[in-house]
CSV table of C-alpha atoms in Angstrom, one decimal:
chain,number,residue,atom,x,y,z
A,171,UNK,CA,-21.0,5.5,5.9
A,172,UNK,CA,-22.7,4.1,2.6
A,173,UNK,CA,-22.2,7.8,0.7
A,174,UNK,CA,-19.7,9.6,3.0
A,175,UNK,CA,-16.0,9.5,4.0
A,176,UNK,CA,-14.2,11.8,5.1
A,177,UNK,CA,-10.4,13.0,6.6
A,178,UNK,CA,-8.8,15.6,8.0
A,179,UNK,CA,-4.9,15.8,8.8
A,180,UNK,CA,-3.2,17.2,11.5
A,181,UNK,CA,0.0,19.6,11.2
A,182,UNK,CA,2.9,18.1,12.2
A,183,UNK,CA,4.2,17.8,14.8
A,184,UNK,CA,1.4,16.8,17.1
A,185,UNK,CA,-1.0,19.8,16.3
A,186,UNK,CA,-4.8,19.6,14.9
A,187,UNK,CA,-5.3,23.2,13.5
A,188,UNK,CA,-8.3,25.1,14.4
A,189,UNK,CA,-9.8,24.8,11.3
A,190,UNK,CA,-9.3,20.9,10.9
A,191,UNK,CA,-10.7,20.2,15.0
A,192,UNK,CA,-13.6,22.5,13.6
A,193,UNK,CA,-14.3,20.2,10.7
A,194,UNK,CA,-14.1,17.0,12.9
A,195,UNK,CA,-16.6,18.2,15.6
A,196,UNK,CA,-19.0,19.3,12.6
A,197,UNK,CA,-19.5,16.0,11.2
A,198,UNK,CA,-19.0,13.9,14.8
A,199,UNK,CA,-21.9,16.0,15.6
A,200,UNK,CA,-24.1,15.0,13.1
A,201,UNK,CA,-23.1,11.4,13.5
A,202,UNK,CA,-20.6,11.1,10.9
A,203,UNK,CA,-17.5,9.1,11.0
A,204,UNK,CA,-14.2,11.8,10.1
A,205,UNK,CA,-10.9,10.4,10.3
A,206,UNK,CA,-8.1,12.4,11.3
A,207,UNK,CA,-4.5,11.5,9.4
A,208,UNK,CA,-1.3,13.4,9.8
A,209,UNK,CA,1.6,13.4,7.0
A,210,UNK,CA,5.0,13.5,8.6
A,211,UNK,CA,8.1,15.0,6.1
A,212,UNK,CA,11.6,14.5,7.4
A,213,UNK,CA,13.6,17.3,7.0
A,214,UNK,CA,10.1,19.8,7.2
A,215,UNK,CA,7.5,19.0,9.6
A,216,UNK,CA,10.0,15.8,11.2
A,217,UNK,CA,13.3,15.2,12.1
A,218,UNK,CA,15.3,15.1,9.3
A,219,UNK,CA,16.8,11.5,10.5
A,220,UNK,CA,14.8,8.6,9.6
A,221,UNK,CA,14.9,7.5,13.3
A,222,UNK,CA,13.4,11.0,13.9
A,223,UNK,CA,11.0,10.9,11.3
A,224,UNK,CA,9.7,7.1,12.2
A,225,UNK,CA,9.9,7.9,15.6
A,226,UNK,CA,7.4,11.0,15.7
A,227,UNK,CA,5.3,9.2,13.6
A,228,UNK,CA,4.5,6.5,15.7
A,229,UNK,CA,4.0,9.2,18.5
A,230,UNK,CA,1.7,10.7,16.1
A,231,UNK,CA,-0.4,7.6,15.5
A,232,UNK,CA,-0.7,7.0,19.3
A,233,UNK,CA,-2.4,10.2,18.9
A,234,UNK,CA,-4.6,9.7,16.7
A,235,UNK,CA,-5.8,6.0,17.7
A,236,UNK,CA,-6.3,7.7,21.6
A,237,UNK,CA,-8.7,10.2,19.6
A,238,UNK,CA,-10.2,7.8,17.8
A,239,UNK,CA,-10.9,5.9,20.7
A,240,UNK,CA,-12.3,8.5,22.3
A,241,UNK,CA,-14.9,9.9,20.2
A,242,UNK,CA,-15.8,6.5,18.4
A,243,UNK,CA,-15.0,4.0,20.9
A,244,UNK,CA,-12.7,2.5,18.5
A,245,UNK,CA,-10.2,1.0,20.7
A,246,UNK,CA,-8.3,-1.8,18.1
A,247,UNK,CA,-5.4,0.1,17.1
A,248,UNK,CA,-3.8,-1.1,13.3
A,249,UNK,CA,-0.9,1.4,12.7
A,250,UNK,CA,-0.1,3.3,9.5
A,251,UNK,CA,2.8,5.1,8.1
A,252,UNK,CA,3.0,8.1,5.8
A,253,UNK,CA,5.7,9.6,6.6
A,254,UNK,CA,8.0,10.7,3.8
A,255,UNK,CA,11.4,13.0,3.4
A,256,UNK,CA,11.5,16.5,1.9
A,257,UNK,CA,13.3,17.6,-1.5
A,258,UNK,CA,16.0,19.6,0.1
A,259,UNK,CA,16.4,21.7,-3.1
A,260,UNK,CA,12.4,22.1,-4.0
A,261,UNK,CA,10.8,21.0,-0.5
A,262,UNK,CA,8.6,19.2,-1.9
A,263,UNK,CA,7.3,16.3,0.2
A,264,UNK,CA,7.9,13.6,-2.4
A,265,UNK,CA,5.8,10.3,-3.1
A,266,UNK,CA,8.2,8.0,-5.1
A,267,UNK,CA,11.4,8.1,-2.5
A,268,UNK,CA,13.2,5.1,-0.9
A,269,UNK,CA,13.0,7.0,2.6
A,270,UNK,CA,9.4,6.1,2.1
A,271,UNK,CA,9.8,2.9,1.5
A,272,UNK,CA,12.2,2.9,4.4
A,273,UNK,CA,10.0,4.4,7.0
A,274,UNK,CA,7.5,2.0,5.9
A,275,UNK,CA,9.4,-1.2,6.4
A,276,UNK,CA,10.6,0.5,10.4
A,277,UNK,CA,6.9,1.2,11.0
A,278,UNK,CA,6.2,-2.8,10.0
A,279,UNK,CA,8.4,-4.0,11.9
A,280,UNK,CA,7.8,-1.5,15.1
A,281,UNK,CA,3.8,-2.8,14.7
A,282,UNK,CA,4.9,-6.4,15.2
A,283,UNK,CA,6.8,-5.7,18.1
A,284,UNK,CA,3.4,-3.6,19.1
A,285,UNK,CA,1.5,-6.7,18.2
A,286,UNK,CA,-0.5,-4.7,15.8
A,287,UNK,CA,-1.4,-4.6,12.1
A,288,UNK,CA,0.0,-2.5,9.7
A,289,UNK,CA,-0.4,-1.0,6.6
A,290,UNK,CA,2.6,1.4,4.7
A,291,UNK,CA,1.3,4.8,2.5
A,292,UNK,CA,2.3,3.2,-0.7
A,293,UNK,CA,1.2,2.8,-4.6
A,294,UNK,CA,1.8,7.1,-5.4
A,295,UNK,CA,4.0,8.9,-7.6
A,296,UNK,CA,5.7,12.6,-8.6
A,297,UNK,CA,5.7,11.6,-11.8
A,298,UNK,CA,3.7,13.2,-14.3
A,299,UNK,CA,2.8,10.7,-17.1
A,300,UNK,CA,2.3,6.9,-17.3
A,301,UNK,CA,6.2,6.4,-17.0
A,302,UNK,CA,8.7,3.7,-16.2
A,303,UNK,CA,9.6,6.4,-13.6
A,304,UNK,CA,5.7,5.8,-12.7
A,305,UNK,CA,5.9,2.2,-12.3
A,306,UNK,CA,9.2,2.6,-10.2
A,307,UNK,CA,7.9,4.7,-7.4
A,308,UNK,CA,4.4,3.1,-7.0
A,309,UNK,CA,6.5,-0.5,-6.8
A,310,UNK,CA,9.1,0.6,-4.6
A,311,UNK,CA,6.9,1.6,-1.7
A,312,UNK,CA,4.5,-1.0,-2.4
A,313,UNK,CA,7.3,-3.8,-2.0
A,314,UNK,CA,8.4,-2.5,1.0
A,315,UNK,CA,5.6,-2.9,2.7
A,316,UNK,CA,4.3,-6.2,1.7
A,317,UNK,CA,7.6,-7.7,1.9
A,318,UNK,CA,7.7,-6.4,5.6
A,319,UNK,CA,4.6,-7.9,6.5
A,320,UNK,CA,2.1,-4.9,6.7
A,321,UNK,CA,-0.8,-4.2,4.3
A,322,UNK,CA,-0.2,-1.9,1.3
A,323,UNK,CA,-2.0,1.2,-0.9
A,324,UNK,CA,-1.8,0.9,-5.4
A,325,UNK,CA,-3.2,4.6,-5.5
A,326,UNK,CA,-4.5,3.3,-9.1
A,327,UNK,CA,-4.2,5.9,-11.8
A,328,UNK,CA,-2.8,8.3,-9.7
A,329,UNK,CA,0.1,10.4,-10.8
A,330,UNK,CA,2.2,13.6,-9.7
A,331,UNK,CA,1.2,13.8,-5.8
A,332,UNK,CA,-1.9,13.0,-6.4
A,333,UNK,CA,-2.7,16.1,-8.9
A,334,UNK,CA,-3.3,13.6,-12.2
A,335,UNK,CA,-5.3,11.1,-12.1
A,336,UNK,CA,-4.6,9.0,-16.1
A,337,UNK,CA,-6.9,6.2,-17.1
A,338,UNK,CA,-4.1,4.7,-19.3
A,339,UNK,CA,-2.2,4.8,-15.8
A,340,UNK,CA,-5.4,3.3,-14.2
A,341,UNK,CA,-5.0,0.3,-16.8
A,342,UNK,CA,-1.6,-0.5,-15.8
A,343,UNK,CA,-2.1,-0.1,-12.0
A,344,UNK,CA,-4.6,-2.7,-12.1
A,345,UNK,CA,-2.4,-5.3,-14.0
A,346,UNK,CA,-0.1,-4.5,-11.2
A,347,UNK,CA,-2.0,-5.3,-8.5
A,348,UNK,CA,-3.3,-8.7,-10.4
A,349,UNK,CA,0.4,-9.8,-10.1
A,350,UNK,CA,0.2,-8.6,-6.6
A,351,UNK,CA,-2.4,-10.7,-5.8
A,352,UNK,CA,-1.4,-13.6,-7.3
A,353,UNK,CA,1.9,-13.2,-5.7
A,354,UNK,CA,0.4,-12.9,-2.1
A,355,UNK,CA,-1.5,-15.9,-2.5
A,356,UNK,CA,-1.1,-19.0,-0.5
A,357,UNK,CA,1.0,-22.0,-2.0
A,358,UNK,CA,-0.5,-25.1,-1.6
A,359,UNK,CA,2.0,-27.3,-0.6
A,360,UNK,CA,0.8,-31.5,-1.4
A,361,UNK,CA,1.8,-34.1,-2.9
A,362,UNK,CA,-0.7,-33.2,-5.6
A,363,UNK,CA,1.3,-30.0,-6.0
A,364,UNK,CA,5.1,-31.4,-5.2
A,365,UNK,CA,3.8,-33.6,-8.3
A,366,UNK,CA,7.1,-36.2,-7.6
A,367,UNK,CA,5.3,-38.6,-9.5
A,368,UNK,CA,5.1,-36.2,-12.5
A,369,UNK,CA,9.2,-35.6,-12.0
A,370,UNK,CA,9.5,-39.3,-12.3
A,371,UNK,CA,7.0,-39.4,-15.5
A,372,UNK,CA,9.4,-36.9,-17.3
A,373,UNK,CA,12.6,-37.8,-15.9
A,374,UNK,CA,11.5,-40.9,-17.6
A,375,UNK,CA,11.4,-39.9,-20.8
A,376,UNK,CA,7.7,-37.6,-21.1
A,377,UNK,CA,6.6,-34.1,-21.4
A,378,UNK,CA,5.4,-31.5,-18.9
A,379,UNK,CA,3.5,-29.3,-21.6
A,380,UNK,CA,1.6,-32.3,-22.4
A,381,UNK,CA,1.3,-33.9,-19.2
A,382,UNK,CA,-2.0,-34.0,-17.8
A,383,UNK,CA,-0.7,-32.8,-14.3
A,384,UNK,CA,-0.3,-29.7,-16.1
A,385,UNK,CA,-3.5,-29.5,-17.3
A,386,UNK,CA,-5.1,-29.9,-14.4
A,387,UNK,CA,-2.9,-26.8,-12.6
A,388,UNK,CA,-2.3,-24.3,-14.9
A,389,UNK,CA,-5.6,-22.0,-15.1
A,390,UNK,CA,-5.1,-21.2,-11.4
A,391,UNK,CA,-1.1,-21.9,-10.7
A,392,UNK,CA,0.2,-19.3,-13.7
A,393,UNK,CA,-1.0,-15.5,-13.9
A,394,UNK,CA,-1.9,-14.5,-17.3
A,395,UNK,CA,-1.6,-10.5,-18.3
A,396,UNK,CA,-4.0,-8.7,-20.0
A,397,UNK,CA,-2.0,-5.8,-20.7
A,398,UNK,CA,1.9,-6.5,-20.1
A,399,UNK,CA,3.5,-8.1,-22.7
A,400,UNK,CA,4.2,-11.9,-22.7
A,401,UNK,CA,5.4,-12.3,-26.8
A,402,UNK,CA,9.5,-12.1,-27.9
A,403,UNK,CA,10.7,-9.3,-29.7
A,404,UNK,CA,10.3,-10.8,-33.1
């Protein structure tokens, strides 16, 4: 586990090729943990709905966590999505689409009602080059699922399905995910924090840059970039 990890997907709908059961049995033999994922596209290897497409998927993952269970005696099931929609003009299977993000956020909210965790496919992109378009489709999907209560992917420096990998987009991705973090932190709520007293102090005439409160608060209350720009235009 230390120097090997592997995974092997499934064809959907519901099948494990020849080829892939072969590979699992090879390394389950030898005492090596394979996973075994599956990929859903709406439209391609899914129902073109997003019902459909959620719906098969969660089939899928049953599946897979009943396989799981049987050859690892892995038995605590924590559902995933990666289920996306096809390009109808290119049938591509697409990274950086709202159905993604959407199928995520169903999955989520399909696991609490389980009473399972989660986690959405998230953090990828088609696009080619560090990119606006870049930052667009890794936060979309990422989003989605945090803001629906289910773990989330940053695929850092990962670009164009997973075909590019770009340090300079591996230096971005990682100021991204220290906003993340800092937003998915817990608030300490106090009367320290509420700082009611230090209202009253500048109501009354002082200065919250200078106050001491603020001092005290602001190394670990305010995220500092390294990388994203924090200066005015002049």
């Amino acid at each position: 586990r230390d120097v090997f990890c592997g995974t092997v997907y499934m064809q959907s709908p519901l099948k494990l090729a020849e080829e892939e059961a072969r590979q699992f049995v090879f390394w389950w033999e030898r005492g090596f943990r394979v996973g075994v994922g599956h990929m859903p596209t709406a439209g391609t290897t899914a129902p073109v709905t997003l019902a459909g497409l959620v719906t098969q998927a969660i089939a899928e993952n049953l599946a897979l966590a009943l396989l799981h269970a049987a050859f690892y005696g892995e038995y605590a099931w924590h559902m995933g999505m990666m289920a996306s929609a096809a390009d109808m003009r290119t049938l591509m299977r697409p990274f950086g689409s709202p159905e993604m993000a959407l199928a995520d956020m169903m999955g989520a909210s399909m696991a609490r009602f389980y009473g399972v965790g989660f986690w959405g496919h998230s953090g990828c992109s088609d696009a080619k080059l560090p990119s606006v378009e870049a930052g667009h489709h890794k936060l979309l999907t990422i989003m989605s699922s945090l803001l629906a209560g289910g773990d989330a992917l940053l695929e850092a420096g990962l670009l164009a399905v997973d075909e590019v990998i770009s340090p300079i987009q591996m230096i971005l991705d990682a100021e991204l995910a220290g906003a993340l973090r800092h937003m998915l932190r817990e608030v300490e709520v106090s009367d320290e924090t509420a700082a009611v007293e230090v209202i009253r102090d500048v109501a009354a005439g002082a200065s919250y840059i200078s106050h001491e409160h603020t001092a005290r608060h602001f190394r670990e209350e305010l995220w500092r970039p390294e990388v994203w720009s924090r200066v005015v235009f002049d």
